[in-house]
Short mmCIF file of C-alpha atoms in Angstrom, two decimals:
data_model
loop_
_atom_site.label_atom_id
_atom_site.label_comp_id
_atom_site.label_asym_id
_atom_site.label_seq_id
_atom_site.Cartn_x
_atom_site.Cartn_y
_atom_site.Cartn_z
CA UNK A 118 0.00 0.00 0.00
CA UNK A 119 2.68 2.54 1.02
CA UNK A 120 4.84 1.49 -1.93
CA UNK A 121 1.91 1.94 -4.33
CA UNK A 122 1.34 5.49 -3.08
CA UNK A 123 5.01 6.36 -3.44
CA UNK A 124 5.29 4.92 -6.94
CA UNK A 125 2.18 6.77 -8.11
CA UNK A 126 3.51 10.04 -6.74
CA UNK A 127 6.95 9.36 -8.24
CA UNK A 128 5.46 9.16 -11.73
CA UNK A 129 3.58 12.40 -11.14
CA UNK A 130 6.66 14.21 -9.82
CA UNK A 131 8.66 13.11 -12.84
CA UNK A 132 6.04 14.71 -15.10
CA UNK A 133 6.20 18.15 -13.47
CA UNK A 134 9.74 18.52 -12.14
CA UNK A 135 11.09 20.27 -15.23
CA UNK A 136 8.85 23.18 -14.14
CA UNK A 137 10.52 23.14 -10.70
CA UNK A 138 14.15 24.12 -11.34
CA UNK A 139 14.73 25.92 -8.06
CA UNK A 140 17.71 28.27 -7.89
CA UNK A 141 20.31 28.23 -10.69
CA UNK A 142 23.86 27.00 -10.02
CA UNK A 143 25.14 30.60 -10.09
CA UNK A 144 23.03 31.34 -6.99
CA UNK A 145 24.97 28.79 -4.96
CA UNK A 146 28.31 29.55 -6.63
CA UNK A 147 27.85 33.10 -5.31
CA UNK A 148 27.27 31.78 -1.79
CA UNK A 149 23.47 31.83 -1.82
CA UNK A 150 21.39 29.75 0.58
CA UNK A 151 17.72 28.74 0.57
CA UNK A 152 17.68 28.02 4.32
CA UNK A 153 15.77 30.39 6.59
CA UNK A 154 17.25 32.06 9.64
CA UNK A 155 14.89 30.00 11.81
CA UNK A 156 16.09 26.72 10.29
CA UNK A 157 19.73 27.66 10.72
CA UNK A 158 19.19 28.69 14.32
CA UNK A 159 17.33 25.46 15.16
CA UNK A 160 19.91 23.25 13.43
CA UNK A 161 22.91 24.80 15.11
CA UNK A 162 26.45 24.26 13.85
CA UNK A 163 26.54 21.69 11.01
CA UNK A 164 30.15 21.98 9.85
CA UNK A 165 31.65 18.51 9.80
CA UNK A 166 28.28 16.95 10.64
CA UNK A 167 26.37 14.36 8.59
CA UNK A 168 23.05 15.69 7.24
CA UNK A 169 20.34 13.70 5.45
CA UNK A 170 17.61 15.58 3.60
CA UNK A 171 14.48 13.57 2.85
CA UNK A 172 12.43 14.63 -0.19
CA UNK A 173 15.29 16.85 -1.38
CA UNK A 174 13.65 17.77 -4.70
CA UNK A 175 16.04 19.65 -7.02
CA UNK A 176 18.67 19.94 -4.31
CA UNK A 177 18.60 23.57 -3.22
CA UNK A 178 18.50 22.99 0.55
CA UNK A 179 20.94 20.08 0.36
CA UNK A 180 23.42 22.31 -1.45
CA UNK A 181 22.81 25.04 1.12
CA UNK A 182 23.67 22.69 4.00
CA UNK A 183 26.79 21.55 2.14
CA UNK A 184 27.82 25.19 1.67
CA UNK A 185 27.96 25.38 5.46
CA UNK A 186 30.46 22.54 5.65
CA UNK A 187 28.11 19.62 6.30
CA UNK A 188 28.53 16.18 4.73
CA UNK A 189 25.16 15.96 2.98
CA UNK A 190 23.05 13.18 1.46
CA UNK A 191 19.86 14.11 -0.38
CA UNK A 192 17.11 11.54 -1.05
CA UNK A 193 14.17 11.88 -3.41
CA UNK A 194 11.87 9.55 -5.35
CA UNK A 195 12.02 11.53 -8.60
CA UNK A 196 14.78 10.72 -11.08
CA UNK A 197 14.06 13.99 -12.88
CA UNK A 198 14.52 16.02 -9.69
CA UNK A 199 17.76 14.24 -8.85
CA UNK A 200 19.18 14.80 -12.33
CA UNK A 201 18.62 18.52 -11.80
CA UNK A 202 20.17 18.35 -8.32
CA UNK A 203 23.25 16.47 -9.52
CA UNK A 204 23.74 18.94 -12.36
CA UNK A 205 23.80 21.80 -9.85
CA UNK A 206 26.25 19.93 -7.67
CA UNK A 207 28.62 19.42 -10.60
CA UNK A 208 28.22 22.99 -11.87
CA UNK A 209 28.94 24.54 -8.48
CA UNK A 210 31.53 22.09 -7.22
CA UNK A 211 29.47 21.61 -4.06
CA UNK A 212 29.56 17.94 -3.10
CA UNK A 213 26.27 16.25 -2.18
CA UNK A 214 25.47 12.54 -2.38
CA UNK A 215 22.09 12.48 -4.14
CA UNK A 216 20.22 9.15 -3.99
CA UNK A 217 16.93 7.95 -5.47
CA UNK A 218 14.92 6.21 -2.76
CA UNK A 219 11.58 6.13 -0.98
CA UNK A 220 12.07 8.03 2.28
CA UNK A 221 10.22 5.23 4.11
CA UNK A 222 12.49 2.57 2.59
CA UNK A 223 16.01 3.95 2.72
CA UNK A 224 19.14 2.04 1.70
CA UNK A 225 20.75 0.30 4.68
CA UNK A 226 23.94 2.36 4.50
CA UNK A 227 22.09 5.62 5.12
CA UNK A 228 22.37 5.75 8.91
CA UNK A 229 24.26 7.46 11.69
CA UNK A 230 23.20 11.00 10.74
CA UNK A 231 23.61 14.00 13.00
CA UNK A 232 20.67 15.79 11.38
CA UNK A 233 17.74 14.54 9.32
CA UNK A 234 15.99 17.42 7.60
CA UNK A 235 12.66 17.86 5.79
CA UNK A 236 11.22 21.08 4.44
CA UNK A 237 8.40 22.91 2.70
CA UNK A 238 5.85 20.46 1.39
CA UNK A 239 7.56 17.22 2.44
CA UNK A 240 5.65 15.82 5.42
CA UNK A 241 2.37 15.78 3.46
CA UNK A 242 3.78 12.95 1.31
CA UNK A 243 4.32 10.69 4.33
CA UNK A 244 1.42 8.18 4.45
CA UNK A 245 2.28 6.71 7.88
CA UNK A 246 3.78 8.81 10.68
CA UNK A 247 4.57 5.81 12.88
CA UNK A 248 6.65 4.17 10.15
CA UNK A 249 8.29 7.50 9.42
CA UNK A 250 9.21 8.28 13.04
CA UNK A 251 10.56 4.77 13.64
CA UNK A 252 12.75 5.03 10.55
CA UNK A 253 14.06 8.43 11.62
CA UNK A 254 15.15 7.12 15.01
CA UNK A 255 16.91 4.17 13.41
CA UNK A 256 18.90 6.43 11.07
CA UNK A 257 19.96 9.08 13.60
CA UNK A 258 23.25 8.89 15.46
CA UNK A 259 22.96 9.12 19.25
CA UNK A 260 22.48 12.80 20.00
CA UNK A 261 21.27 13.44 16.43
CA UNK A 262 18.11 15.37 15.59
CA UNK A 263 15.32 15.59 13.08
CA UNK A 264 14.34 19.05 11.87
CA UNK A 265 11.04 19.52 10.05
CA UNK A 266 10.23 22.97 8.62
CA UNK A 267 7.01 22.95 6.68
CA UNK A 268 3.70 24.51 5.71
CA UNK A 269 1.36 24.71 8.68
CA UNK A 270 -1.54 22.23 8.47
CA UNK A 271 -3.94 25.12 9.18
CA UNK A 272 -2.73 26.75 5.94
CA UNK A 273 -3.18 23.44 4.15
CA UNK A 274 -6.93 23.40 4.83
CA UNK A 275 -7.71 27.08 4.23
CA UNK A 276 -8.08 28.97 0.95
CA UNK A 277 -8.42 32.72 0.48
CA UNK A 278 -11.82 33.67 -0.93
CA UNK A 279 -11.29 37.44 -0.81
CA UNK A 280 -10.46 40.33 1.49
CA UNK A 281 -10.82 39.00 5.04
CA UNK A 282 -12.55 35.85 3.72
CA UNK A 283 -11.40 32.22 4.03
CA UNK A 284 -12.95 28.94 2.99
CA UNK A 285 -12.22 25.48 4.37
CA UNK A 286 -11.15 23.17 1.54
CA UNK A 287 -9.99 20.05 3.40
CA UNK A 288 -10.35 18.11 6.65
CA UNK A 289 -7.70 19.13 9.20
CA UNK A 290 -8.20 15.79 10.94
CA UNK A 291 -8.12 13.54 7.86
CA UNK A 292 -4.71 12.19 8.89
CA UNK A 293 -3.98 8.85 7.15
CA UNK A 294 -6.94 9.33 4.81
CA UNK A 295 -5.53 10.92 1.67
CA UNK A 296 -6.93 14.26 0.61
CA UNK A 297 -9.92 13.76 -1.68
CA UNK A 298 -8.88 16.83 -3.67
CA UNK A 299 -6.03 19.29 -3.39
CA UNK A 300 -7.00 22.95 -3.71
CA UNK A 301 -5.11 24.71 -6.50
CA UNK A 302 -2.95 26.97 -4.32
CA UNK A 303 -1.78 23.94 -2.33
CA UNK A 304 -0.64 21.98 -5.38
CA UNK A 305 3.09 21.72 -6.08
CA UNK A 306 4.68 24.19 -8.45
CA UNK A 307 4.29 22.68 -11.90
CA UNK A 308 0.84 21.30 -11.06
CA UNK A 309 -0.67 24.58 -9.86
CA UNK A 310 -2.80 26.33 -12.51
CA UNK A 311 -2.13 23.38 -14.81
CA UNK A 312 -5.27 21.61 -16.07
CA UNK A 313 -3.14 18.76 -17.41
CA UNK A 314 -1.27 18.16 -14.17
CA UNK A 315 -1.05 14.55 -12.94
CA UNK A 316 -2.79 13.43 -9.77
CA UNK A 317 -1.01 13.30 -6.40
CA UNK A 318 -1.78 11.48 -3.16
CA UNK A 319 -1.08 13.72 -0.17
CA UNK A 320 -2.00 13.81 3.52
CA UNK A 321 -2.74 16.43 6.16
CA UNK A 322 -1.01 15.79 9.47
CA UNK A 323 -1.86 17.99 12.48
CA UNK A 324 1.37 19.24 13.99
CA UNK A 325 0.37 17.56 17.26
CA UNK A 326 0.33 14.18 15.47
CA UNK A 327 3.83 14.74 14.08
CA UNK A 328 5.19 15.65 17.50
CA UNK A 329 3.40 12.73 19.16
CA UNK A 330 4.79 10.26 16.61
CA UNK A 331 8.34 11.50 17.21
CA UNK A 332 7.91 11.29 20.98
CA UNK A 333 6.42 7.79 20.75
CA UNK A 334 9.45 6.69 18.73
CA UNK A 335 11.71 7.72 21.60
CA UNK A 336 12.85 11.20 20.58
CA UNK A 337 12.84 14.27 22.81
CA UNK A 338 11.13 17.43 21.58
CA UNK A 339 13.53 20.37 21.71
CA UNK A 340 11.83 22.97 19.49
CA UNK A 341 8.33 23.71 18.25
CA UNK A 342 7.68 27.09 16.62
CA UNK A 343 4.89 28.53 14.46
CA UNK A 344 5.25 31.50 12.12
CA UNK A 345 3.07 33.84 10.04
CA UNK A 346 3.76 34.46 6.36
CA UNK A 347 1.24 36.90 4.82
CA UNK A 348 2.36 36.00 1.29
CA UNK A 349 0.94 32.51 1.79
CA UNK A 350 -2.51 34.06 2.31
CA UNK A 351 -2.30 36.40 -0.67
CA UNK A 352 -5.47 38.45 -1.16
CA UNK A 353 -6.69 38.09 2.41
CA UNK A 354 -5.52 41.52 3.52
CA UNK A 355 -4.06 42.56 6.90
CA UNK A 356 -5.54 39.47 8.61
CA UNK A 357 -3.00 37.33 6.73
CA UNK A 358 -0.39 38.18 9.35
CA UNK A 359 -2.64 36.84 12.13
CA UNK A 360 -2.65 33.22 10.93
CA UNK A 361 -0.08 30.41 11.17
CA UNK A 362 1.56 29.70 7.84
CA UNK A 363 4.65 27.62 8.66
CA UNK A 364 6.05 25.69 11.59
CA UNK A 365 9.28 24.13 12.74
CA UNK A 366 9.79 20.99 14.82
CA UNK A 367 13.08 19.65 16.14
CA UNK A 368 13.39 16.42 18.12
CA UNK A 369 16.56 14.73 19.34
CA UNK A 370 17.65 11.17 19.92
CA UNK A 371 19.08 10.71 23.41
CA UNK A 372 22.74 9.73 23.49
CA UNK A 373 21.88 6.57 25.42
CA UNK A 374 18.90 5.63 23.19
CA UNK A 375 19.33 2.34 21.38
CA UNK A 376 17.31 0.91 18.51
CA UNK A 377 16.83 -2.79 17.90
CA UNK A 378 18.41 -4.41 14.83
CA UNK A 379 14.93 -5.04 13.44
CA UNK A 380 14.30 -1.30 13.18
CA UNK A 381 17.48 -0.56 11.26
#
């Protein structure tokens, strides 16, 4: 079941990823970064540390971590996205190990990371939080952390209908039930405003569910922050700054925490 969802989404991503180039190589060659100040602060010093980005797309954040001196691996299910990412790596001379894999079925050698990172439209593609959290714990080094920076689930279910007007377009509590439809402004770039876009299977996870899954897997919550972003509620007016738009979660594996061989 989980494999079927991933494979269906992989085919859809491959169809639209040429419309998702991200930043050009020159941006990174000039020292540019796509990481926010909040992400950098939460992550702490990464120089010399091993970083794994899940759902790395065309590689912009992975390259940004590597610019900071981290040893970075980026994983994605789309061959098209990874071809773009590898081209940027070669063009800039910034070394990142890009791998094609399902983030819930990682190669055995991808373990012992100091930081596992996910960002901006990644967690919604996870069909099972328990499986996800268990995998994260098994791939973190003792003392390592997961950092999730993403769209707020409140934003995921709301659409702007006009000045000071919102409509509810999805069930905030749908959880493991895939979204019946995805409202246009919530579709990935390349699918948005595209009548010929392929279908995607995505999920809405309340932030409390994400935190609970990480805690249940044995991690310790160290950071949970929510942020406004008026641009994500374009057309709403001044009230756009009063709503949550993004959030950040960081959870850490205790130095003494051990995982069983079966979970590796």
